[in-house]
Coordinates of C-alpha atoms (C1' of nucleotides) in Angstrom, one line a residue:
Chain N
M1 CA 49.6 86.9 26.8
F2 CA 47.9 88.7 29.4
M3 CA 44.3 89.9 28.8
K4 CA 41.9 87.2 30.2
A5 CA 40.7 87.7 33.6
N6 CA 36.8 87.4 32.2
G7 CA 37.0 83.6 33.1
K8 CA 37.2 82.7 29.2
K9 CA 39.2 80.1 27.9
L10 CA 42.5 81.2 25.9
Y11 CA 41.1 79.2 22.9
E12 CA 37.8 80.4 23.2
E13 CA 39.2 83.6 23.0
V14 CA 41.2 83.2 19.9
A15 CA 38.5 81.0 18.2
G16 CA 36.1 84.7 18.7
Q17 CA 38.7 86.5 17.2
I18 CA 39.0 84.2 13.9
K19 CA 35.5 84.1 13.9
H20 CA 35.3 87.6 13.7
L21 CA 37.7 88.3 11.0
I22 CA 35.5 86.0 9.1
E23 CA 32.1 87.3 10.1
T24 CA 33.7 90.8 9.1
K25 CA 34.6 89.4 5.9
Q26 CA 38.5 90.4 6.3
L27 CA 38.8 86.8 5.9
N28 CA 36.9 85.3 2.6
S29 CA 35.9 82.1 1.8
G30 CA 38.5 80.1 0.3
D31 CA 41.4 82.1 1.9
M32 CA 44.0 80.5 3.7
L33 CA 44.7 81.4 7.2
P34 CA 48.4 81.8 8.3
S35 CA 50.0 78.9 9.4
E36 CA 49.2 77.6 13.1
E37 CA 53.0 78.2 14.2
E38 CA 52.6 81.8 12.4
M39 CA 49.4 82.6 14.0
S40 CA 50.7 81.1 17.5
K41 CA 53.7 83.8 17.2
S42 CA 51.6 86.7 16.0
I43 CA 48.9 86.3 18.6
G44 CA 51.3 84.9 21.4
V45 CA 49.8 81.8 22.5
G46 CA 51.1 78.4 22.0
R47 CA 50.3 76.5 19.0
S48 CA 48.4 74.0 20.9
T49 CA 46.0 76.7 21.9
I50 CA 45.6 77.9 18.4
R51 CA 44.8 74.1 17.5
E52 CA 42.1 74.0 19.9
A53 CA 40.6 77.0 18.7
L54 CA 40.8 75.9 15.0
R55 CA 38.9 72.4 15.9
S56 CA 36.0 74.3 17.3
L57 CA 35.9 76.5 14.3
E58 CA 36.2 73.5 12.3
L59 CA 33.3 71.7 13.6
I60 CA 30.9 74.4 13.3
G61 CA 31.8 74.3 9.4
L62 CA 33.6 77.8 9.4
V63 CA 37.1 76.6 8.3
E64 CA 38.5 73.4 6.8
T65 CA 42.1 72.2 7.6
K66 CA 43.9 70.2 5.2
R67 CA 46.9 68.4 6.2
G68 CA 50.2 69.4 4.6
R69 CA 48.6 72.3 3.1
G70 CA 46.8 74.6 5.6
T71 CA 43.5 76.1 7.2
F72 CA 41.1 77.5 5.0
V73 CA 37.9 79.6 5.1
K74 CA 34.9 77.5 4.2
T75 CA 31.7 78.6 2.7
A76 CA 29.3 77.9 6.1
D77 CA 26.9 76.3 4.0
V78 CA 23.5 74.8 5.1
K79 CA 24.7 71.5 5.0
A80 CA 27.1 71.6 7.3
F81 CA 25.1 73.4 9.7
N82 CA 22.7 70.8 9.6
D83 CA 25.0 68.1 10.1
I84 CA 26.2 69.6 13.4
L85 CA 22.5 70.1 14.4
L86 CA 21.3 66.7 13.6
D87 CA 24.1 65.5 15.5
S88 CA 23.3 67.2 18.8
I89 CA 19.6 66.7 18.5
K90 CA 19.7 63.2 19.0
L91 CA 20.8 63.8 22.7
L92 CA 17.7 65.8 23.4
D93 CA 14.9 63.8 24.6
V94 CA 12.2 65.6 22.4
D95 CA 9.1 64.1 22.5
S96 CA 8.2 62.5 19.3
Y97 CA 4.8 63.8 19.5
H98 CA 6.4 67.6 19.6
V99 CA 7.6 66.4 16.2
Y100 CA 4.5 65.3 14.8
E101 CA 3.1 68.6 15.9
I102 CA 5.4 70.7 14.0
D103 CA 4.6 68.8 10.9
R104 CA 1.1 69.3 11.7
L105 CA 1.4 72.9 11.7
L106 CA 4.0 73.3 8.9
E107 CA 2.9 71.0 6.3
P108 CA -0.5 71.8 5.3
N109 CA 0.8 75.4 4.5
A110 CA 3.6 74.0 2.8
A111 CA 1.6 72.1 0.4
R112 CA -0.6 75.2 -0.1
L113 CA 2.5 77.2 -1.0
L114 CA 3.8 74.9 -3.3
A115 CA 0.6 74.5 -5.2
Q116 CA 0.6 78.2 -5.5
R117 CA 4.2 78.3 -6.8
A118 CA 5.4 74.6 -8.0
K119 CA 6.8 74.9 -11.4
D120 CA 6.9 71.6 -13.9
E121 CA 10.0 70.4 -12.6
H122 CA 8.8 69.8 -9.2
I123 CA 5.5 68.4 -10.3
E124 CA 7.8 66.0 -12.3
M125 CA 9.6 65.2 -9.0
L126 CA 6.8 64.4 -7.1
E127 CA 4.9 62.1 -9.6
S128 CA 8.3 60.2 -10.1
I129 CA 8.5 59.8 -6.2
L130 CA 4.9 58.7 -6.3
Q131 CA 5.8 56.1 -9.0
K132 CA 8.7 54.7 -7.2
M133 CA 6.6 54.3 -4.1
D134 CA 4.2 52.5 -6.0
E135 CA 6.6 50.1 -7.4
S136 CA 7.9 49.7 -4.2
L137 CA 4.8 48.3 -2.7
K138 CA 4.1 46.4 -5.3
S139 CA 7.1 44.5 -5.0
G140 CA 6.8 43.8 -1.3
G141 CA 8.7 46.9 0.0
S142 CA 7.7 49.2 2.7
G143 CA 7.7 52.1 0.9
E144 CA 9.0 54.5 3.9
V145 CA 11.9 55.8 2.2
E146 CA 9.7 57.1 -0.7
S147 CA 7.0 58.4 1.7
L148 CA 9.8 60.2 3.7
A149 CA 11.0 61.7 0.1
F150 CA 7.7 62.9 -0.8
H151 CA 7.4 65.0 2.1
K152 CA 11.1 66.2 1.8
A153 CA 10.3 66.9 -1.8
I154 CA 7.5 69.3 -0.9
F155 CA 9.8 71.2 1.4
S156 CA 12.7 71.3 -1.0
A157 CA 10.6 72.5 -4.0
L158 CA 9.9 75.7 -1.7
D159 CA 13.5 76.6 -2.2
N160 CA 14.1 77.8 1.6
P161 CA 16.7 76.3 3.2
F162 CA 15.5 76.9 6.6
L163 CA 12.5 74.8 5.7
D164 CA 14.9 72.0 4.8
I165 CA 16.6 72.3 7.8
I166 CA 13.5 72.1 10.0
F167 CA 12.4 69.0 8.2
D168 CA 15.7 67.1 8.6
L169 CA 15.5 68.1 12.3
T170 CA 11.9 66.7 12.8
K171 CA 12.6 63.7 10.3
N172 CA 15.8 62.6 12.3
V173 CA 13.7 62.7 15.5
H174 CA 10.6 60.5 14.7
Q175 CA 12.7 58.1 12.7
K176 CA 11.7 55.0 15.1
D177 CA 8.2 55.8 15.5
R178 CA 8.1 56.4 11.5
K179 CA 9.1 52.7 11.0
A180 CA 6.6 51.7 13.4
I181 CA 3.7 53.6 11.7
F182 CA 4.8 51.6 8.6
N183 CA 4.1 48.2 9.9
V184 CA 0.4 49.0 10.9
T185 CA -1.4 47.1 8.1
D186 CA -2.3 48.9 4.9
R187 CA -1.0 52.3 6.3
A188 CA 1.9 52.3 3.5
R189 CA -0.6 51.8 0.8
K190 CA -3.1 54.4 2.3
T191 CA -0.3 56.8 2.8
Y192 CA 0.6 56.5 -1.1
E193 CA -3.2 57.4 -1.9
E194 CA -3.1 60.1 0.6
H195 CA -0.1 61.4 -0.8
Y196 CA -1.7 61.1 -4.7
K197 CA -4.2 63.2 -3.7
I198 CA -2.0 65.8 -2.2
F199 CA -0.1 65.4 -5.3
E200 CA -2.9 66.2 -7.6
A201 CA -4.2 69.0 -5.7
I202 CA -0.6 70.5 -6.3
K203 CA -0.5 69.8 -9.8
S204 CA -3.7 71.6 -10.6
R205 CA -2.5 74.6 -8.2
D206 CA -5.3 74.4 -6.0
G207 CA -3.7 75.7 -2.7
A208 CA -6.9 75.1 -0.5
K209 CA -7.3 71.8 -1.6
A210 CA -3.4 70.8 -1.1
Y211 CA -3.9 72.3 2.4
R212 CA -7.2 70.2 3.1
Y213 CA -5.7 66.6 1.9
M214 CA -2.4 67.5 3.5
E215 CA -4.3 68.0 6.8
K216 CA -6.3 65.1 6.5
H217 CA -3.2 62.7 5.7
L218 CA -1.4 64.1 8.8
T219 CA -4.6 63.5 10.9
K220 CA -4.6 59.8 9.6
V221 CA -0.8 59.4 10.8
G222 CA -1.9 60.9 14.0
D223 CA -4.1 58.5 14.4
V224 CA -1.8 55.9 14.2
Y225 CA 0.3 57.6 16.2
D226 CA -2.1 57.6 18.9
K227 CA -2.8 53.7 18.6
I228 CA 0.7 53.2 18.7
F229 CA 1.2 55.3 21.8
S230 CA -1.7 53.7 23.4
F231 CA -0.4 50.3 22.8
K232 CA 2.8 51.1 24.5
Y233 CA 1.2 52.2 27.5
S234 CA -1.8 49.7 27.9
G235 CA -0.4 46.8 26.1
E236 CA -3.2 46.7 23.4
I237 CA -3.2 47.3 19.7
D238 CA -5.6 47.9 17.2
R239 CA -4.7 47.0 13.7
E240 CA -7.3 48.5 11.6
E241 CA -8.3 51.9 11.3
E242 CA -11.5 53.6 10.4
Chain Z
M1 CA 49.4 53.2 16.2
F2 CA 49.0 52.7 12.4
M3 CA 45.6 51.5 11.6
K4 CA 44.1 54.5 9.6
A5 CA 44.1 54.6 6.1
N6 CA 40.5 55.9 6.3
G7 CA 41.6 59.2 6.1
K8 CA 40.1 60.3 9.7
K9 CA 42.0 62.0 12.1
L10 CA 42.9 60.4 15.1
Y11 CA 41.1 63.2 17.5
E12 CA 38.1 62.5 15.7
E13 CA 38.2 58.9 16.0
V14 CA 38.5 59.5 19.8
A15 CA 35.6 62.1 20.0
G16 CA 33.3 59.3 18.1
Q17 CA 34.3 56.8 20.6
I18 CA 33.3 58.9 23.6
K19 CA 30.2 60.3 22.0
H20 CA 29.6 56.3 21.2
L21 CA 29.7 55.9 24.9
I22 CA 27.1 58.8 25.9
E23 CA 24.9 58.1 23.2
T24 CA 24.6 54.5 24.2
K25 CA 24.3 55.6 28.0
Q26 CA 27.4 54.0 29.0
L27 CA 28.1 57.3 30.3
N28 CA 25.2 59.3 32.1
S29 CA 24.3 62.9 32.6
G30 CA 26.8 64.3 35.2
D31 CA 29.1 61.5 34.9
M32 CA 33.0 62.4 35.2
L33 CA 34.9 61.4 32.6
P34 CA 38.5 59.8 33.3
S35 CA 41.0 62.4 33.4
E36 CA 42.9 63.7 30.2
E37 CA 45.9 61.8 31.3
E38 CA 44.2 58.9 32.0
M39 CA 42.3 58.6 28.8
S40 CA 45.6 59.4 27.1
K41 CA 47.5 56.2 28.7
S42 CA 44.2 53.8 28.2
I43 CA 43.5 54.7 24.6
G44 CA 47.0 55.2 23.6
V45 CA 47.1 58.6 22.2
G46 CA 48.5 62.0 23.3
R47 CA 47.2 64.1 25.6
S48 CA 46.7 66.9 23.1
T49 CA 44.5 64.6 20.8
I50 CA 42.5 63.7 24.1
R51 CA 41.6 67.4 24.5
E52 CA 41.1 68.1 21.0
A53 CA 38.6 65.5 20.9
L54 CA 37.1 66.8 24.1
R55 CA 37.2 70.4 22.4
S56 CA 34.9 69.4 19.8
L57 CA 32.4 67.6 22.2
E58 CA 32.3 70.5 24.1
L59 CA 31.3 72.7 21.7
I60 CA 28.1 70.8 20.5
G61 CA 27.3 70.7 24.2
L62 CA 27.9 67.0 25.1
V63 CA 30.4 67.7 27.7
E64 CA 31.5 70.2 29.8
T65 CA 35.1 70.9 31.1
K66 CA 35.8 72.8 34.3
R67 CA 39.2 73.4 35.4
G68 CA 40.7 72.0 38.3
R69 CA 37.9 69.4 38.4
G70 CA 37.4 67.8 35.1
T71 CA 35.2 66.6 32.4
F72 CA 31.7 66.1 32.9
V73 CA 28.5 64.5 30.8
K74 CA 26.4 67.6 30.2
T75 CA 22.9 67.6 30.2
A76 CA 21.8 68.1 26.7
D77 CA 19.1 70.7 27.2
V78 CA 17.3 72.7 24.8
K79 CA 18.7 75.8 26.0
A80 CA 22.1 74.9 25.5
F81 CA 21.3 73.3 22.2
N82 CA 19.7 76.4 21.2
D83 CA 22.6 78.4 22.3
I84 CA 25.1 76.5 19.9
L85 CA 22.7 76.8 16.9
L86 CA 22.2 80.2 17.3
D87 CA 25.8 81.0 17.4
S88 CA 26.4 79.1 14.0
I89 CA 23.5 80.4 12.2
K90 CA 24.7 83.8 12.1
L91 CA 27.5 82.6 9.7
L92 CA 24.6 81.5 7.2
D93 CA 23.7 83.9 5.1
V94 CA 19.9 83.0 5.0
D95 CA 17.5 85.3 3.2
S96 CA 15.4 87.5 5.8
Y97 CA 12.8 86.5 3.3
H98 CA 13.1 82.7 4.0
V99 CA 12.4 83.5 7.6
Y100 CA 9.4 85.6 7.3
E101 CA 8.3 82.8 5.0
I102 CA 8.7 79.9 7.7
D103 CA 6.4 82.4 10.3
R104 CA 4.3 82.9 7.7
L105 CA 3.6 79.0 7.3
L106 CA 3.7 78.6 10.9
E107 CA 2.4 81.2 13.2
P108 CA -1.3 81.2 12.0
N109 CA -1.6 77.5 12.8
A110 CA 0.3 78.0 16.1
A111 CA -2.2 80.7 16.9
R112 CA -5.3 78.4 15.9
L113 CA -3.7 75.6 18.1
L114 CA -3.2 78.0 21.1
A115 CA -6.7 79.0 20.6
Q116 CA -8.1 75.4 21.0
R117 CA -5.6 74.5 24.0
A118 CA -4.9 77.8 25.7
K119 CA -5.1 77.7 29.5
D120 CA -6.0 80.8 31.8
E121 CA -2.6 81.6 32.6
H122 CA -1.5 81.8 29.1
I123 CA -4.3 84.0 28.3
E124 CA -3.2 86.4 31.2
M125 CA 0.4 86.3 29.7
L126 CA -0.6 87.6 26.6
E127 CA -3.1 90.0 27.9
S128 CA 0.0 91.2 30.3
I129 CA 2.3 91.7 27.3
L130 CA -0.2 93.6 25.3
Q131 CA -0.9 95.7 28.1
K132 CA 3.1 96.6 28.4
M133 CA 3.3 97.3 24.7
D134 CA 0.5 99.7 25.1
E135 CA 2.3 101.5 27.6
S136 CA 5.4 101.5 26.0
L137 CA 3.9 102.9 23.1
K138 CA 2.2 105.9 25.0
S139 CA 5.6 106.8 26.5
G140 CA 7.2 106.9 23.3
G141 CA 8.8 103.4 23.3
S142 CA 9.0 101.6 20.0
G143 CA 7.0 98.5 21.3
E144 CA 9.5 96.1 19.5
V145 CA 10.3 94.2 22.4
E146 CA 6.9 93.7 23.7
S147 CA 5.8 92.6 20.1
L148 CA 8.3 90.2 19.7
A149 CA 7.5 88.8 23.0
F150 CA 3.9 88.7 22.0
H151 CA 4.6 86.2 19.0
K152 CA 7.0 84.4 21.5
A153 CA 4.4 83.7 24.1
I154 CA 2.3 82.1 21.7
F155 CA 4.7 79.9 20.9
S156 CA 5.8 78.9 24.3
A157 CA 2.4 78.4 25.6
L158 CA 2.1 75.4 23.2
D159 CA 4.8 74.0 25.1
N160 CA 6.8 72.5 22.6
P161 CA 10.7 73.0 22.7
F162 CA 10.8 72.4 19.2
L163 CA 8.9 75.5 18.5
D164 CA 10.8 77.5 20.7
I165 CA 13.9 76.5 18.9
I166 CA 12.6 77.2 15.6
F167 CA 11.0 80.7 16.9
D168 CA 14.7 81.7 18.2
L169 CA 16.0 80.4 15.1
T170 CA 14.1 83.0 13.0
K171 CA 13.7 85.7 15.6
N172 CA 17.6 85.7 15.5
V173 CA 18.0 86.1 11.8
H174 CA 15.8 88.6 11.1
Q175 CA 16.3 91.1 14.2
K176 CA 17.7 93.6 11.9
D177 CA 14.6 94.1 9.5
R178 CA 12.4 93.7 12.4
K179 CA 13.8 97.1 13.7
A180 CA 13.6 98.5 10.0
I181 CA 9.8 97.5 10.1
F182 CA 9.0 99.4 13.4
N183 CA 10.6 102.5 12.1
V184 CA 7.6 102.5 9.2
T185 CA 5.2 105.2 10.7
D186 CA 2.5 103.7 12.4
R187 CA 3.4 100.3 12.0
A188 CA 4.0 99.8 16.0
R189 CA 0.3 100.9 16.6
K190 CA -1.0 98.9 14.1
T191 CA 0.9 95.9 15.2
Y192 CA -0.7 96.4 18.6
E193 CA -4.3 96.5 17.2
E194 CA -3.5 93.5 15.0
H195 CA -2.0 91.7 18.0
Y196 CA -5.0 92.5 20.0
K197 CA -7.1 90.9 17.7
I198 CA -5.3 87.9 17.9
F199 CA -5.6 87.9 21.5
E200 CA -9.1 88.3 21.6
A201 CA -9.6 85.3 19.3
I202 CA -7.4 83.2 21.4
K203 CA -9.2 84.2 24.5
S204 CA -12.4 83.5 23.0
R205 CA -11.2 79.9 21.7
D206 CA -11.9 80.6 18.3
G207 CA -9.3 79.1 16.4
A208 CA -10.2 79.9 12.7
K209 CA -10.3 83.5 13.8
A210 CA -7.0 83.3 15.4
Y211 CA -5.6 81.8 12.2
R212 CA -7.2 84.6 10.1
Y213 CA -6.0 87.4 12.2
M214 CA -2.4 86.2 12.5
E215 CA -2.6 85.8 9.0
K216 CA -3.8 88.9 8.3
H217 CA -1.0 90.6 10.7
L218 CA 1.6 88.6 9.0
T219 CA 0.4 90.1 5.4
K220 CA 0.8 93.5 6.7
V221 CA 4.4 92.8 8.0
G222 CA 5.2 91.3 4.7
D223 CA 3.8 94.4 2.9
V224 CA 6.0 96.5 4.8
Y225 CA 9.0 94.1 4.2
D226 CA 8.1 94.7 0.4
K227 CA 8.3 98.2 0.8
I228 CA 11.7 98.2 3.0
F229 CA 13.3 95.9 0.5
S230 CA 12.1 97.7 -2.8
F231 CA 13.7 100.6 -1.0
K232 CA 16.8 98.9 -0.4
Y233 CA 17.1 98.1 -4.3
S234 CA 15.5 101.1 -6.0
G235 CA 16.4 104.0 -3.5
E236 CA 12.8 105.1 -2.9
I237 CA 10.6 104.6 0.3
D238 CA 7.1 104.8 0.6
R239 CA 6.0 105.8 4.1
E240 CA 2.4 105.3 4.1
E241 CA 1.0 101.7 4.1
E242 CA -2.7 100.6 2.7
Chain X
dT1 C1' 34.8 70.9 67.1
dC2 C1' 36.4 74.0 64.0
dC3 C1' 39.7 76.0 60.9
dT4 C1' 43.8 75.8 58.1
dA5 C1' 47.4 74.4 55.5
dT6 C1' 48.3 71.3 52.1
dA7 C1' 48.9 67.4 49.4
dA8 C1' 46.7 65.2 45.5
dC9 C1' 44.4 66.0 41.3
dC10 C1' 42.7 68.3 37.7
dT11 C1' 42.7 71.5 33.7
dG12 C1' 45.1 75.2 30.8
dT13 C1' 48.8 76.2 28.2
dC14 C1' 53.6 76.2 26.5
dT15 C1' 57.5 74.2 24.3
dG16 C1' 59.9 71.2 21.4
dA17 C1' 60.2 67.6 18.5
dC18 C1' 59.3 64.4 15.0
dA19 C1' 56.4 62.0 11.4
dA20 C1' 53.8 62.4 7.2
dG21 C1' 51.2 64.9 3.8
dC22 C1' 51.4 68.3 -0.2
dA23 C1' 53.3 71.5 -3.8
dG24 C1' 56.6 73.6 -6.6
dA25 C1' 61.4 73.4 -8.5
dC26 C1' 64.5 71.4 -10.6
dA27 C1' 67.1 67.8 -12.8
dA28 C1' 67.5 63.4 -15.3
dG29 C1' 66.0 60.9 -19.1
dT30 C1' 62.9 60.1 -22.9
Chain K
dA1 C1' 59.2 69.5 -25.4
dC2 C1' 57.4 66.2 -22.2
dT3 C1' 57.2 63.1 -18.7
dT4 C1' 59.2 61.5 -14.5
dG5 C1' 61.6 61.3 -10.3
dT6 C1' 63.8 63.6 -6.6
dC7 C1' 64.6 66.9 -3.3
dT8 C1' 63.1 70.8 -0.5
dG9 C1' 60.5 73.5 2.5
dC10 C1' 56.0 74.0 4.4
dT11 C1' 52.2 72.8 6.9
dT12 C1' 49.5 69.7 9.8
dG13 C1' 49.1 65.7 13.0
dT14 C1' 50.7 63.7 17.2
dC15 C1' 53.3 62.8 21.1
dA16 C1' 55.8 63.8 25.3
dG17 C1' 57.1 66.6 29.3
dA18 C1' 56.7 70.7 31.9
dC19 C1' 54.5 74.0 34.7
dA20 C1' 51.0 77.3 36.3
dG21 C1' 46.8 77.8 38.4
dG22 C1' 42.0 76.0 40.2
dT23 C1' 39.5 72.4 43.2
dT24 C1' 38.7 69.2 46.8
dA25 C1' 39.6 66.1 50.4
dT26 C1' 42.0 65.5 54.5
dA27 C1' 45.2 65.7 58.4
dG28 C1' 46.5 68.1 62.0
dG29 C1' 46.6 71.9 65.1
dA30 C1' 43.7 75.4 67.9

DNA sequence: TCCTATAACCTGTCTGACAAGCAGACAAGT
DNA sequence: ACTTGTCTGCTTGTCAGACAGGTTATAGGA
């Protein structure tokens, strides 16, 4: 009821306390928190303060409040984390080029690593994605979704939640530009071919080759980027590449 | 006052509306939102509902509320974004190995890229960090801070805010393990030497060499990881490497 | 002109109230 | 024994009103 003075707002203090309980496992996943009124009394703050604290914890996915039942400690899963992240990153004006650069740094090595440790199921997954892309292209589709899925599958197969986060992060940012790329003549078909080569390298467990083909693929994509950007700035566009 | 049925809570609805205003630039960075009471009246919900909505927006760094003044649209800067992120990621139990893997995938290429485009100031920066580490080690320090700074400097020099985010993300997670690594005999001194080689490669603009040395360095670090982990699980520790 | 008191706003927090969702108990009907 | 309906107590969702304590602009006095 009194210890403040630090400039912190009360509800932040309360949220911090609850968070601490969870971090130190005094409250475990699935546990029910005391009711709002109870906490209000025991901590000595108003119910509205408790509620504001709970709202912030709910937002970061730490707890879940169910009407009529109570508030429960939630398993802080990567997905929830990701959602918040994607939500806020839209507001950052990250240059699309920066995102491309991350891909450029990361994906070749990711492909190599996957080539070294891919299981059969991963290979099958990639193959089925490629097949879908082929079908999509043949039936007049853009193939964009499948292309994205291919890259995502490589990351997912590595079974590293962090990679998934980074992927979603980057994907989300250059969504617009990705569309633009697929509008360039023949890019979709060539993407398919490049993907296929990467796939073959992974399937034959040839890490070095996977790395090289991924790098080549990204270089091509980068070229298209360059053209689109120069189009943006100079008003000219060159539709054919290489 | 009645049209819900979607299960969404009112304050979520309100938060969404405000967010939309900001995303569509109807409210710009720095703008002041109407007062809570005003919004309460104009939207037709209670002030507490407005407040809960604002709390969630504040948490994701969209707005900032100042007591006695009002609520303002915040500039979504990378740093703020990062803070939020770091705050929530602690709750995820990401395996330290996953983070190491990211470094492994990313840093060699980062070193190569920097070798290709480093400016003199970057070189100087790296050199000064190395010098500080040397001094620290000679005077009995752990050199841990400087080691971290070296890696961070490489990312920073690439001038890609995304990389900084990823770096902070990973750094934050395996903070504990990093300490453990530096406790292994001679690891600090060897780290210094390995860093120095990377530095020389970057200085001489030799991308391939920078890549290789960084990879070697990380492999060594990985070996230590393995030992520490096996220590954790088997109760044995091996203090000397190679 | 400069300073200060103060009014007008604003957020922070508390309290009390009521609606509405949920779960378990219990009784009634089959 | 099994289903069904109702009741009751608990919990969250939302609202309205009140007051404390910052912040800012300004009117009025030195």
